XYZ file of C-alpha atoms in Angstrom:
558
model
C 197.109 238.536 86.910
C 200.133 237.657 84.816
C 199.888 236.086 81.398
C 201.579 232.933 82.687
C 199.051 232.507 85.502
C 196.095 233.061 83.187
C 197.563 230.522 80.744
C 197.736 227.896 83.499
C 194.240 228.675 84.753
C 192.807 228.369 81.252
C 193.629 224.652 81.297
C 195.678 224.767 78.111
C 198.745 223.008 79.652
C 196.610 220.066 80.697
C 195.122 219.805 77.223
C 198.610 219.644 75.739
C 199.706 217.184 78.415
C 196.804 214.856 77.667
C 197.366 215.194 73.949
C 201.059 214.364 74.365
C 200.245 211.323 76.509
C 197.789 210.052 73.880
C 200.326 210.633 71.098
C 203.038 208.828 73.076
C 200.702 205.887 73.692
C 199.876 205.669 69.986
C 203.560 205.747 69.076
C 204.341 202.994 71.601
C 201.502 200.783 70.342
C 202.483 201.372 66.721
C 206.121 200.632 67.547
C 205.187 197.384 69.304
C 203.015 196.245 66.407
C 205.721 197.258 63.953
C 208.332 195.220 65.835
C 206.052 192.169 65.911
C 205.212 192.561 62.212
C 208.821 192.966 61.069
C 210.178 190.055 63.093
C 207.237 187.796 62.327
C 206.609 188.476 58.653
C 210.290 188.562 57.694
C 210.530 184.875 58.634
C 208.745 183.864 55.417
C 211.076 185.754 53.090
C 213.515 183.352 51.323
C 217.083 183.941 52.523
C 220.186 183.254 50.449
C 222.241 180.184 51.321
C 225.872 180.842 52.220
C 228.812 178.477 52.332
C 232.137 178.981 54.081
C 234.967 177.137 55.764
C 235.325 177.482 59.538
C 238.489 176.749 61.500
C 237.677 174.970 64.756
C 239.601 175.167 68.025
C 241.834 172.235 67.171
C 242.613 173.712 63.773
C 240.540 171.312 61.719
C 238.415 172.908 58.991
C 234.639 172.544 58.866
C 232.533 173.349 55.809
C 229.306 175.127 56.809
C 226.246 175.757 54.654
C 223.074 177.489 55.756
C 221.244 180.779 56.268
C 222.581 183.809 58.139
C 220.014 184.561 60.844
C 221.646 187.501 62.618
C 224.988 188.814 63.859
C 226.390 190.143 67.139
C 229.446 192.147 68.114
C 231.354 190.776 71.118
C 234.236 192.259 73.123
C 237.522 190.437 72.736
C 237.525 189.345 76.383
C 234.389 187.258 75.808
C 235.971 185.556 72.816
C 239.141 184.827 74.818
C 237.112 183.431 77.734
C 235.285 181.116 75.312
C 238.608 179.425 74.510
C 239.432 181.229 71.260
C 242.326 183.396 72.408
C 243.872 182.937 68.966
C 241.099 185.039 67.362
C 241.112 188.288 69.345
C 242.892 190.641 71.693
C 241.195 192.000 74.833
C 240.529 195.383 73.221
C 239.128 193.956 69.971
C 235.527 193.820 68.851
C 234.646 190.523 67.191
C 231.571 189.834 65.070
C 229.866 186.469 65.233
C 227.106 185.090 63.008
C 224.203 182.838 63.905
C 223.836 180.318 61.073
C 220.792 178.147 60.543
C 222.545 175.135 59.104
C 219.595 172.716 59.331
C 220.300 169.036 58.630
C 219.272 168.191 62.177
C 219.279 164.477 61.427
C 222.998 164.776 60.603
C 224.321 167.672 62.705
C 221.941 167.325 65.678
C 221.957 171.122 66.134
C 219.935 173.414 63.914
C 221.600 176.722 64.830
C 225.251 177.511 65.559
C 227.298 180.652 66.273
C 230.454 181.193 64.218
C 233.168 183.777 64.919
C 234.073 185.887 61.903
C 237.912 185.708 62.337
C 237.737 181.910 61.992
C 235.433 182.064 58.969
C 236.610 181.891 55.401
C 235.047 183.808 52.573
C 231.273 183.496 52.342
C 230.064 182.250 48.984
C 226.548 181.738 47.646
C 226.469 178.501 45.646
C 224.098 178.973 42.747
C 222.743 175.429 42.812
C 222.299 175.261 46.621
C 218.883 173.962 47.634
C 216.631 174.245 50.682
C 214.308 171.339 51.400
C 211.512 171.937 53.897
C 210.814 168.510 55.357
C 208.038 167.059 57.464
C 210.593 165.822 59.977
C 214.072 166.940 61.057
C 213.615 170.513 59.855
C 215.249 172.034 56.785
C 217.965 170.417 54.704
C 220.659 172.580 53.120
C 222.842 171.108 50.440
C 223.416 170.462 46.763
C 221.194 168.262 44.545
C 223.006 165.315 42.969
C 220.486 162.950 41.390
C 216.909 161.661 41.375
C 216.298 157.969 41.890
C 213.228 155.919 41.101
C 213.748 152.893 43.276
C 217.346 151.873 42.600
C 217.500 153.481 39.161
C 218.958 156.973 38.589
C 216.556 158.976 36.374
C 218.165 162.445 36.474
C 221.564 163.940 37.184
C 223.278 167.302 36.852
C 221.176 170.137 35.439
C 218.206 167.818 34.898
C 217.768 167.200 38.642
C 215.801 170.349 39.535
C 213.158 170.131 36.738
C 212.697 166.426 37.471
C 212.533 167.121 41.202
C 209.773 169.694 40.759
C 207.749 167.361 38.539
C 208.058 164.412 40.912
C 207.390 166.607 43.943
C 204.027 167.578 42.468
C 203.276 163.889 42.005
C 204.389 163.062 45.548
C 202.283 165.906 46.981
C 199.216 164.721 45.052
C 199.723 161.207 46.416
C 200.202 162.656 49.901
C 196.897 164.521 49.563
C 195.210 161.236 48.610
C 196.787 159.536 51.629
C 195.597 162.349 53.865
C 192.061 162.054 52.457
C 192.002 158.288 53.025
C 193.356 158.573 56.575
C 191.143 161.445 57.679
C 187.950 160.887 55.717
C 187.541 157.267 54.635
C 189.299 155.534 57.536
C 187.937 158.167 59.900
C 184.401 157.403 58.718
C 184.935 153.651 59.232
C 186.339 154.244 62.723
C 183.383 156.482 63.540
C 180.882 153.806 62.510
C 182.808 151.133 64.440
C 182.716 153.341 67.517
C 178.960 153.772 67.101
C 178.583 149.987 67.009
C 180.675 149.648 70.172
C 178.659 152.320 71.964
C 175.393 150.790 70.741
C 176.432 147.371 72.071
C 177.361 148.882 75.406
C 174.069 150.804 75.532
C 172.104 147.596 75.008
C 174.081 145.817 77.734
C 173.248 148.624 80.192
C 169.519 148.533 79.401
C 168.018 146.519 82.266
C 164.528 146.620 80.731
C 165.532 144.259 77.928
C 165.591 140.512 78.400
C 168.754 138.541 77.793
C 167.376 137.142 74.553
C 166.402 140.594 73.290
C 169.830 141.966 74.218
C 171.560 139.104 72.407
C 169.386 139.644 69.306
C 170.075 143.376 69.117
C 173.791 142.923 69.770
C 173.949 140.317 66.994
C 172.310 142.791 64.598
C 174.935 145.411 65.449
C 177.824 142.959 65.247
C 176.704 141.844 61.798
C 177.600 145.304 60.558
C 181.075 145.114 62.095
C 182.203 142.421 59.669
C 181.116 144.558 56.717
C 183.139 147.458 58.162
C 186.157 145.187 58.650
C 185.959 144.150 54.990
C 185.598 147.780 53.914
C 188.565 148.735 56.081
C 190.720 145.980 54.524
C 190.007 147.354 51.034
C 190.802 150.932 52.071
C 193.966 149.812 53.877
C 195.175 148.046 50.729
C 194.702 151.265 48.743
C 196.525 153.216 51.445
C 199.470 150.803 51.485
C 199.740 151.025 47.716
C 199.769 154.829 47.817
C 202.427 154.815 50.537
C 204.611 152.540 48.399
C 204.119 154.836 45.392
C 204.943 157.914 47.469
C 208.142 156.248 48.714
C 209.290 155.313 45.229
C 211.251 158.487 44.414
C 214.247 159.720 46.371
C 216.593 162.675 46.045
C 220.321 162.142 46.358
C 221.719 165.311 47.938
C 225.108 166.393 49.167
C 225.772 168.353 52.355
C 228.239 171.208 52.476
C 231.045 168.915 53.599
C 230.430 166.462 50.752
C 228.395 163.807 52.580
C 225.687 162.203 50.426
C 222.234 161.532 51.865
C 219.017 160.007 50.509
C 215.782 161.953 51.091
C 212.405 160.499 50.187
C 210.262 162.904 48.184
C 207.238 161.998 50.333
C 208.975 163.780 53.251
C 209.619 167.016 51.334
C 207.125 169.858 51.669
C 208.886 172.413 49.475
C 212.147 172.609 47.505
C 213.662 176.048 46.850
C 216.854 177.435 45.333
C 216.866 180.913 46.925
C 220.219 181.916 45.398
C 218.642 181.678 41.942
C 215.288 183.322 42.711
C 214.429 186.666 41.146
C 212.510 189.334 43.059
C 209.170 188.083 41.733
C 210.216 184.513 42.482
C 210.965 185.446 46.080
C 207.628 187.245 46.366
C 205.825 184.158 45.070
C 207.720 181.933 47.499
C 206.915 184.355 50.329
C 203.179 184.304 49.553
C 203.207 180.512 49.307
C 204.927 180.080 52.674
C 202.734 182.654 54.395
C 199.566 181.007 53.034
C 200.786 177.656 54.317
C 201.354 179.268 57.728
C 197.792 180.625 57.806
C 195.993 177.592 56.370
C 198.131 174.573 57.288
C 198.413 172.290 60.288
C 201.365 172.530 62.689
C 204.207 170.032 62.633
C 207.551 169.435 64.343
C 206.250 170.230 67.862
C 204.462 173.353 66.538
C 207.754 174.960 65.419
C 206.900 174.507 61.728
C 203.828 174.325 59.551
C 200.679 176.372 60.023
C 198.341 177.659 62.706
C 194.916 177.213 61.119
C 193.557 174.930 63.901
C 194.562 177.572 66.463
C 192.887 180.352 64.447
C 189.712 178.299 64.068
C 189.659 177.375 67.750
C 190.181 180.969 68.886
C 187.430 182.424 66.689
C 184.975 179.616 67.516
C 185.543 179.930 71.241
C 185.149 183.732 71.220
C 181.959 183.426 69.147
C 180.406 180.903 71.557
C 181.511 183.004 74.523
C 179.766 186.031 72.998
C 176.546 184.064 72.472
C 176.538 183.071 76.135
C 177.736 186.222 77.887
C 175.571 188.732 75.980
C 172.079 187.613 77.066
C 173.129 186.802 80.622
C 175.070 190.037 81.078
C 172.374 192.231 79.546
C 169.516 190.607 81.482
C 171.451 190.827 84.751
C 172.191 194.515 84.172
C 168.558 195.268 83.268
C 167.320 193.549 86.409
C 169.840 195.329 88.655
C 169.115 198.722 87.118
C 165.390 198.636 86.377
C 163.726 196.079 88.636
C 165.813 195.307 91.718
C 164.912 197.128 94.912
C 167.563 199.611 95.955
C 169.141 198.755 99.265
C 172.132 197.205 101.015
C 171.647 193.825 99.311
C 171.795 195.426 95.858
C 174.865 197.429 96.847
C 176.578 194.247 98.024
C 175.735 192.557 94.693
C 177.188 195.481 92.725
C 180.359 195.447 94.827
C 180.663 191.713 94.189
C 180.300 192.259 90.434
C 183.006 194.950 90.489
C 185.289 192.681 92.500
C 184.765 189.773 90.102
C 186.267 191.921 87.347
C 189.541 191.961 89.271
C 189.790 188.268 90.124
C 192.858 186.609 88.510
C 191.885 184.650 85.435
C 193.510 181.421 86.651
C 190.950 181.362 89.477
C 188.192 181.232 86.870
C 190.047 178.349 85.240
C 190.143 176.381 88.489
C 186.448 177.106 89.066
C 185.581 176.058 85.500
C 187.525 172.823 85.897
C 185.787 171.951 89.169
C 182.269 173.157 88.420
C 181.767 172.947 84.657
C 184.012 169.996 83.804
C 183.861 167.692 86.817
C 180.431 168.566 88.261
C 178.206 169.460 85.291
C 180.153 167.488 82.676
C 180.395 164.433 84.905
C 176.664 164.573 85.590
C 175.890 164.854 81.864
C 178.005 161.755 81.231
C 176.206 159.805 83.926
C 172.781 160.769 82.580
C 173.218 160.769 78.801
C 176.489 158.979 77.950
C 176.802 156.061 80.392
C 177.888 153.744 77.565
C 181.023 155.841 77.013
C 182.221 155.625 80.598
C 184.825 155.440 82.010
C 186.043 157.453 79.001
C 184.334 160.848 79.556
C 182.419 162.725 76.874
C 181.590 166.041 78.551
C 183.338 165.285 81.835
C 186.648 166.361 80.350
C 187.937 169.784 79.256
C 186.501 170.882 75.923
C 185.279 173.748 73.741
C 181.991 174.226 75.635
C 183.615 174.517 79.052
C 186.327 176.860 77.740
C 183.646 179.136 76.268
C 181.561 179.103 79.467
C 184.607 179.847 81.602
C 185.478 182.846 79.437
C 181.833 183.955 79.536
C 181.964 183.888 83.334
C 185.255 185.796 83.271
C 183.911 188.576 81.037
C 180.400 188.723 82.547
C 181.218 191.604 84.981
C 182.475 193.739 82.081
C 179.214 193.329 80.162
C 177.075 193.962 83.266
C 178.895 197.164 84.196
C 178.871 198.536 80.634
C 175.170 197.785 80.171
C 174.288 199.378 83.504
C 176.233 202.497 82.567
C 174.368 202.661 79.276
C 170.981 202.303 80.957
C 171.835 205.001 83.494
C 172.618 207.482 80.690
C 169.128 207.276 79.205
C 167.349 210.517 80.313
C 164.395 210.043 82.625
C 162.349 212.335 80.360
C 162.342 209.618 77.676
C 160.940 207.089 80.126
C 158.354 209.595 81.408
C 157.321 210.546 77.880
C 156.786 206.906 76.933
C 154.729 206.258 80.051
C 152.720 209.423 79.443
C 151.777 208.168 76.004
C 150.251 205.045 77.554
C 153.093 202.527 77.269
C 153.596 200.081 80.086
C 156.858 199.853 81.998
C 157.854 196.711 80.127
C 157.067 198.310 76.739
C 159.045 201.397 77.700
C 161.985 199.296 78.763
C 162.188 196.907 75.796
C 161.049 199.245 73.005
C 162.618 202.540 74.102
C 165.271 202.229 76.796
C 167.046 199.025 75.771
C 167.419 200.016 72.075
C 168.938 203.342 73.118
C 171.337 201.520 75.462
C 172.418 199.033 72.767
C 175.643 200.951 71.893
C 176.746 200.652 75.533
C 175.999 196.937 75.446
C 178.161 196.637 72.332
C 180.931 198.499 74.131
C 180.815 195.841 76.832
C 181.002 193.152 74.152
C 184.037 194.848 72.605
C 185.854 194.861 75.936
C 184.808 191.257 76.596
C 186.062 190.048 73.207
C 189.373 191.854 73.605
C 189.990 190.235 76.981
C 188.694 186.771 76.147
C 190.664 186.395 72.902
C 193.965 186.940 74.684
C 193.422 184.831 77.801
C 195.611 181.773 78.242
C 195.868 180.727 81.902
C 192.264 179.507 82.474
C 192.066 177.853 79.065
C 194.891 175.452 79.851
C 192.599 173.886 82.464
C 189.271 173.797 80.633
C 189.785 172.768 77.035
C 192.812 174.141 75.170
C 195.619 171.746 74.249
C 198.992 171.856 72.519
C 197.795 169.930 69.467
C 194.200 168.978 68.617
C 193.984 166.156 66.059
C 190.613 167.270 64.654
C 188.593 170.467 64.422
C 185.391 170.741 66.495
C 183.344 170.877 63.265
C 182.834 167.956 60.883
C 180.152 166.112 58.883
C 178.948 163.899 61.759
C 175.890 164.783 63.811
C 175.647 167.162 65.694
C 178.272 168.688 63.343
C 179.575 171.112 66.001
C 181.216 169.014 68.724
C 181.366 171.108 71.870
C 183.031 168.279 73.781
C 186.236 168.342 71.721
C 189.433 170.036 72.774
C 190.728 172.918 70.690
C 193.887 174.850 69.933
C 194.188 178.536 70.773
C 196.519 181.219 69.458
C 197.399 182.494 72.929
C 198.314 179.039 74.190
C 200.133 178.338 70.917
C 202.315 181.404 71.534
C 203.056 180.241 75.079
C 203.841 176.694 73.956
C 206.080 177.671 71.030
C 207.829 180.447 72.917
C 208.484 178.743 76.250
C 208.058 174.979 75.770
C 209.736 174.455 72.408
C 212.917 172.351 72.331
C 214.186 174.518 69.454
C 213.989 178.088 70.728
C 215.707 179.757 67.777
C 213.399 178.097 65.238
C 210.358 179.022 67.328
C 211.271 182.698 67.841
C 209.935 184.074 64.504
C 206.801 181.930 64.764
C 206.037 183.502 68.143
C 206.061 186.961 66.555
C 204.044 185.822 63.532
C 201.410 184.076 65.674
C 201.189 187.094 67.990
C 200.608 189.329 64.972
C 197.794 187.051 63.764
C 196.210 187.071 67.245
C 196.334 190.863 67.398
C 194.868 191.013 63.886
C 191.974 188.739 64.840
C 191.226 190.813 67.941
C 191.303 193.999 65.846
C 188.947 192.504 63.242
C 186.498 191.268 65.891
C 186.571 194.631 67.655
C 186.166 196.620 64.427
C 183.162 194.485 63.550
C 181.588 195.153 66.957
C 182.433 198.868 66.734
C 180.846 199.079 63.281
C 177.657 197.445 64.578
C 177.647 199.767 67.589
C 178.044 202.889 65.439
C 175.248 201.828 63.124
C 172.936 201.187 66.047
C 173.875 204.530 67.571
C 173.099 206.407 64.357
C 169.873 204.455 63.862
C 168.426 205.184 67.289
C 169.736 208.756 67.240
C 167.844 209.326 63.991
C 164.736 207.670 65.427
C 164.885 209.849 68.531
C 165.205 212.992 66.402
């Protein structure tokens, strides 16, 4: 036998082939994550503001100010076909730049392409400023003055220090306004709604006489006037704060010299990136990234933060895990340890395997019809008749989204648990029975603990799949923008009937439904990176628990 034949028969080529395939897979995954990280995280780094003069088709000059997003090299024929034959020959290569010029309330378009041959020299004005606003996106321009009402309080070099001081004041007032709107007025609205529901509940109670109904309704209505008075006081405070927040305005100048007035209450952050040092840029980067992780979305989800989506994703996966684990484990134990072997059991196992391959949108349709309309509608009829026709549980919400995902991942947990139970040697069962333990004691005190790592493996696979699902969630509880989190200070504190945001749906909405695709592009990468990070953290936590259980029961068995 030749050396080459013996080398093939030894299996060494297949070992190297498998090792190469694993290495290639790792490189591809690392490259994908690296691409997402670079394109997502680079969005928060402050970019210098450039200014240049651009010659339009009719020869008129246009002054442009903004950030350079990226560049492309085009063949001359494309430039000629676009109507700029004066800028290139067919054999030329022409560079064009995508400029984020902001000022959407003035220019109507946030991003524009500019051909380099028609561009003048790029300069970086030292006093150029970027204003991140709550509406209309970023503003790029030059600060001129600060006004308090109709009076100018700062001009020239004194504008920026005064702007920063008054911005802190405006942000503090805005925080007070937010607290009043969400907490104080929200509490009054909650109590008014309880009075309305209580009145409706009394009217639906046929066991009460008309006089008793009128008496109880009068008692409830007496509290409404007190709430109206309390609301009037809070509203007066809110109106005063809004007037104070609107007091200060910034007079700014666009690149082409047009002056605009911007209320400081609409400004989130003011930055002069052309003057920032390295440490200043790092501080600005951390501040913007923290806002992205902890803030609420704004501007159709293309700006602001993603905290509600993070909270909704983690909460939903946690509830799904609480539901799917006991049901999946008990079903697997019954099928493996108690069910009688036969054609019926084989058909059940085949059905379980087939359920793992059903498209997820089918689960969404089932969840909408069964959980939402059937079970939720019945719950409303039995326990919340006073709320009808506005549904409480008969509408998509957190509970139904979690149950739908639990149903979707149930086959994975069943199969993994069954595999774990089948790997327990029969000698362990026989030894336990020989020592006098019953079948139930052997199962729950010996077999199930040893199979726990396999159960955790099923949970890991279930979490990884559930956290990234989007299609079924659009039908059973996930929305584009949820006004409140499903947790607050009102009983029962965790509101399973509320709709939630989800990172997967947020990525879909920002990436494919956004009216401003260029502004949404980096947020898609950043949100995808956060989703992958959450899945990794959840899986690492489950893997750590599994490894500890494995070592514990291995030591006990030794």
